[in-house]
mmCIF file of C-alpha atoms in Angstrom:
data_model
loop_
_atom_site.group_PDB
_atom_site.id
_atom_site.type_symbol
_atom_site.label_atom_id
_atom_site.label_comp_id
_atom_site.label_asym_id
_atom_site.label_seq_id
_atom_site.Cartn_x
_atom_site.Cartn_y
_atom_site.Cartn_z
ATOM 1 C CA MET A 1 -103.116 -56.112 74.395
ATOM 2 C CA ASN A 2 -101.977 -53.831 77.147
ATOM 3 C CA ASN A 3 -101.151 -51.065 74.671
ATOM 4 C CA ARG A 4 -104.553 -51.438 73.004
ATOM 5 C CA GLN A 5 -106.394 -51.274 76.355
ATOM 6 C CA SER A 6 -104.334 -48.266 77.350
ATOM 7 C CA MET A 7 -105.138 -46.534 74.044
ATOM 8 C CA TYR A 8 -108.898 -47.194 74.399
ATOM 9 C CA GLY A 9 -108.777 -46.013 78.001
ATOM 10 C CA SER A 10 -107.047 -42.784 76.964
ATOM 11 C CA ILE A 11 -109.605 -42.203 74.206
ATOM 12 C CA ALA A 12 -112.480 -42.775 76.643
ATOM 13 C CA VAL A 13 -110.984 -40.302 79.121
ATOM 14 C CA ALA A 14 -110.409 -37.720 76.364
ATOM 15 C CA ILE A 15 -114.008 -38.079 75.129
ATOM 16 C CA SER A 16 -115.326 -37.722 78.683
ATOM 17 C CA ILE A 17 -113.271 -34.583 79.301
ATOM 18 C CA ALA A 18 -114.334 -33.108 75.950
ATOM 19 C CA GLY A 19 -117.978 -33.819 76.805
ATOM 20 C CA VAL A 20 -117.699 -32.018 80.127
ATOM 21 C CA ILE A 21 -115.963 -29.025 78.535
ATOM 22 C CA VAL A 22 -118.469 -28.752 75.680
ATOM 23 C CA SER A 23 -121.504 -29.111 77.920
ATOM 24 C CA GLY A 24 -120.102 -26.555 80.366
ATOM 25 C CA CYS A 25 -119.326 -24.016 77.665
ATOM 26 C CA SER A 26 -122.539 -24.379 75.757
ATOM 27 C CA ALA A 27 -124.887 -24.522 78.719
ATOM 28 C CA LYS A 28 -127.509 -21.859 78.433
ATOM 29 C CA SER A 29 -130.456 -20.967 80.554
ATOM 30 C CA ASP A 30 -133.826 -22.280 79.437
ATOM 31 C CA ALA A 31 -135.403 -19.153 80.894
ATOM 32 C CA PRO A 32 -136.462 -16.635 78.233
ATOM 33 C CA THR A 33 -134.995 -13.129 78.196
ATOM 34 C CA MET A 34 -137.544 -10.829 79.796
ATOM 35 C CA VAL A 35 -137.485 -7.095 80.488
ATOM 36 C CA ALA A 36 -139.474 -5.251 83.164
ATOM 37 C CA VAL A 37 -142.704 -3.676 81.868
ATOM 38 C CA SER A 38 -145.230 -1.524 83.714
ATOM 39 C CA GLY A 39 -147.819 1.010 82.726
ATOM 40 C CA THR A 40 -151.306 2.412 83.117
ATOM 41 C CA LEU A 41 -154.631 1.315 81.665
ATOM 42 C CA SER A 42 -157.607 3.618 81.436
ATOM 43 C CA ILE A 43 -161.078 3.046 80.033
ATOM 44 C CA ASP A 44 -162.570 6.159 78.447
ATOM 45 C CA GLY A 45 -159.847 8.177 80.163
ATOM 46 C CA LYS A 46 -160.528 6.806 83.666
ATOM 47 C CA PRO A 47 -158.417 4.231 85.505
ATOM 48 C CA GLN A 48 -160.182 1.038 86.510
ATOM 49 C CA GLU A 49 -159.121 -1.508 89.058
ATOM 50 C CA ASN A 50 -158.789 -5.268 88.597
ATOM 51 C CA ILE A 51 -158.467 -5.362 84.789
ATOM 52 C CA SER A 52 -156.294 -8.143 83.373
ATOM 53 C CA VAL A 53 -153.589 -6.933 80.944
ATOM 54 C CA THR A 54 -151.811 -9.593 78.866
ATOM 55 C CA PHE A 55 -148.864 -9.138 76.494
ATOM 56 C CA ILE A 56 -148.775 -12.005 73.979
ATOM 57 C CA PRO A 57 -145.639 -12.293 71.817
ATOM 58 C CA ASP A 58 -146.581 -11.637 68.168
ATOM 59 C CA ASN A 59 -145.131 -14.591 66.259
ATOM 60 C CA SER A 60 -145.998 -12.935 62.933
ATOM 61 C CA LYS A 61 -143.482 -10.196 63.811
ATOM 62 C CA GLY A 62 -140.796 -12.596 65.000
ATOM 63 C CA THR A 63 -141.425 -12.403 68.747
ATOM 64 C CA GLN A 64 -141.675 -15.786 70.433
ATOM 65 C CA GLY A 65 -141.994 -16.920 74.007
ATOM 66 C CA PRO A 66 -144.450 -16.970 76.868
ATOM 67 C CA ALA A 67 -147.143 -14.380 77.507
ATOM 68 C CA SER A 68 -146.934 -12.004 80.480
ATOM 69 C CA VAL A 69 -149.846 -10.858 82.611
ATOM 70 C CA GLY A 70 -150.616 -8.001 84.979
ATOM 71 C CA ARG A 71 -153.637 -6.710 86.888
ATOM 72 C CA THR A 72 -154.493 -3.049 87.356
ATOM 73 C CA ASN A 73 -154.673 -1.430 90.771
ATOM 74 C CA ALA A 74 -157.053 1.394 91.778
ATOM 75 C CA ASP A 75 -154.941 3.896 89.796
ATOM 76 C CA GLY A 76 -154.995 1.716 86.665
ATOM 77 C CA LYS A 77 -151.309 0.837 87.107
ATOM 78 C CA PHE A 78 -150.009 -2.630 86.251
ATOM 79 C CA THR A 79 -146.725 -4.547 86.255
ATOM 80 C CA LEU A 80 -146.277 -7.574 84.009
ATOM 81 C CA THR A 81 -145.043 -10.946 85.217
ATOM 82 C CA GLY A 82 -144.240 -14.029 83.197
ATOM 83 C CA PRO A 83 -143.820 -17.716 83.954
ATOM 84 C CA GLY A 84 -142.380 -18.489 87.362
ATOM 85 C CA ASN A 85 -143.389 -15.030 88.643
ATOM 86 C CA ARG A 86 -140.541 -13.459 86.673
ATOM 87 C CA THR A 87 -141.027 -9.725 86.270
ATOM 88 C CA GLY A 88 -141.437 -8.500 82.707
ATOM 89 C CA ALA A 89 -142.233 -9.532 79.155
ATOM 90 C CA MET A 90 -140.326 -10.841 76.155
ATOM 91 C CA ILE A 91 -138.410 -8.268 74.100
ATOM 92 C CA GLY A 92 -140.218 -7.541 70.838
ATOM 93 C CA PHE A 93 -143.712 -7.013 69.479
ATOM 94 C CA HIS A 94 -146.844 -8.068 71.346
ATOM 95 C CA LYS A 95 -150.579 -8.295 70.907
ATOM 96 C CA VAL A 96 -152.175 -6.831 74.017
ATOM 97 C CA THR A 97 -155.428 -8.082 75.488
ATOM 98 C CA VAL A 98 -157.398 -6.494 78.293
ATOM 99 C CA ALA A 99 -160.289 -8.166 80.068
ATOM 100 C CA CYS A 100 -162.751 -7.556 82.862
ATOM 101 C CA PRO A 101 -162.400 -9.684 85.974
ATOM 102 C CA PHE A 102 -163.806 -13.159 85.470
ATOM 103 C CA ASN A 103 -165.860 -12.969 88.639
ATOM 104 C CA PRO A 104 -165.922 -9.552 90.332
ATOM 105 C CA ALA A 105 -166.450 -9.635 94.079
ATOM 106 C CA GLY A 106 -170.085 -10.432 94.673
ATOM 107 C CA GLY A 107 -171.001 -9.784 91.064
ATOM 108 C CA SER A 108 -171.531 -11.497 87.772
ATOM 109 C CA SER A 109 -168.855 -12.000 85.152
ATOM 110 C CA ALA A 110 -171.539 -11.607 82.484
ATOM 111 C CA THR A 111 -172.389 -8.048 83.499
ATOM 112 C CA GLY A 112 -169.095 -7.065 85.073
ATOM 113 C CA VAL A 113 -171.106 -5.274 87.762
ATOM 114 C CA ALA A 114 -170.053 -5.968 91.304
ATOM 115 C CA SER A 115 -172.754 -5.990 93.951
ATOM 116 C CA ASP A 116 -170.378 -4.248 96.354
ATOM 117 C CA GLY A 117 -170.871 -0.947 94.514
ATOM 118 C CA ALA A 118 -167.709 -1.076 92.427
ATOM 119 C CA ALA A 119 -167.906 0.519 88.997
ATOM 120 C CA PRO A 120 -169.025 -1.805 86.218
ATOM 121 C CA CYS A 121 -166.395 -3.045 83.823
ATOM 122 C CA LYS A 122 -167.127 -1.870 80.300
ATOM 123 C CA LEU A 123 -164.772 -3.363 77.742
ATOM 124 C CA PRO A 124 -165.540 -4.731 74.286
ATOM 125 C CA LEU A 125 -165.064 -8.509 74.210
ATOM 126 C CA SER A 126 -162.818 -8.112 71.156
ATOM 127 C CA LEU A 127 -160.113 -6.594 73.383
ATOM 128 C CA ALA A 128 -159.905 -9.867 75.318
ATOM 129 C CA ASP A 129 -159.378 -11.954 72.158
ATOM 130 C CA PRO A 130 -155.763 -12.227 70.904
ATOM 131 C CA GLU A 131 -157.034 -12.715 67.338
ATOM 132 C CA LYS A 132 -159.302 -9.635 67.423
ATOM 133 C CA THR A 133 -157.561 -7.119 69.667
ATOM 134 C CA GLU A 134 -156.235 -4.003 67.992
ATOM 135 C CA LEU A 135 -153.959 -3.188 70.922
ATOM 136 C CA THR A 136 -150.244 -3.715 70.349
ATOM 137 C CA ALA A 137 -147.031 -2.832 72.148
ATOM 138 C CA GLU A 138 -143.309 -3.112 71.577
ATOM 139 C CA VAL A 139 -141.144 -4.158 74.506
ATOM 140 C CA LYS A 140 -137.676 -2.628 74.139
ATOM 141 C CA SER A 141 -134.458 -4.190 75.401
ATOM 142 C CA ASN A 142 -133.850 -1.111 77.598
ATOM 143 C CA ALA A 143 -136.118 -1.630 80.622
ATOM 144 C CA ALA A 144 -136.371 2.132 81.254
ATOM 145 C CA GLU A 145 -138.282 2.501 77.968
ATOM 146 C CA ASN A 146 -140.954 0.044 79.163
ATOM 147 C CA GLN A 147 -141.859 1.677 82.467
ATOM 148 C CA ASN A 148 -144.726 3.884 81.333
ATOM 149 C CA VAL A 149 -146.759 1.930 78.798
ATOM 150 C CA VAL A 150 -150.033 3.825 78.368
ATOM 151 C CA LEU A 151 -153.118 1.906 77.267
ATOM 152 C CA ASP A 152 -156.231 4.062 76.855
ATOM 153 C CA VAL A 153 -159.150 2.030 75.557
ATOM 154 C CA SER A 154 -162.726 2.865 74.677
ATOM 155 C CA SER A 155 -165.703 1.120 76.228
ATOM 156 C CA LYS A 156 -167.444 1.174 72.860
#
């Protein structure tokens, strides 16, 4: 019986060691691969502040993963961030949505006009709908190619 116990003990140790080795070698990060993306949004050729820009991976073109969001500054510039405040967007093809602020300072989200004198937000509602937007972008694996995405949309 001693030999049998010794054999089972050796097998148990070997299985444990193999499990540690396999789990260590195959461990991969659950975090998606993201690449830095920034750009400029203009409406009718003019930059507008506080516009939400969202890159949504286009599953129909093989891109999967979380969406990334940015907000324009006074110059219309934006930088995308994903889950966990990670800079960037998934590599691949995206549907792009742009939307007026939900509730501009002192104004109404229905009109997009802020009572503080800020310019009204004039964007077609279709641009805020992932199923209707005509805006698309491709995020390349080389981050340098994603640093000047230009989105020029019409208010009509």
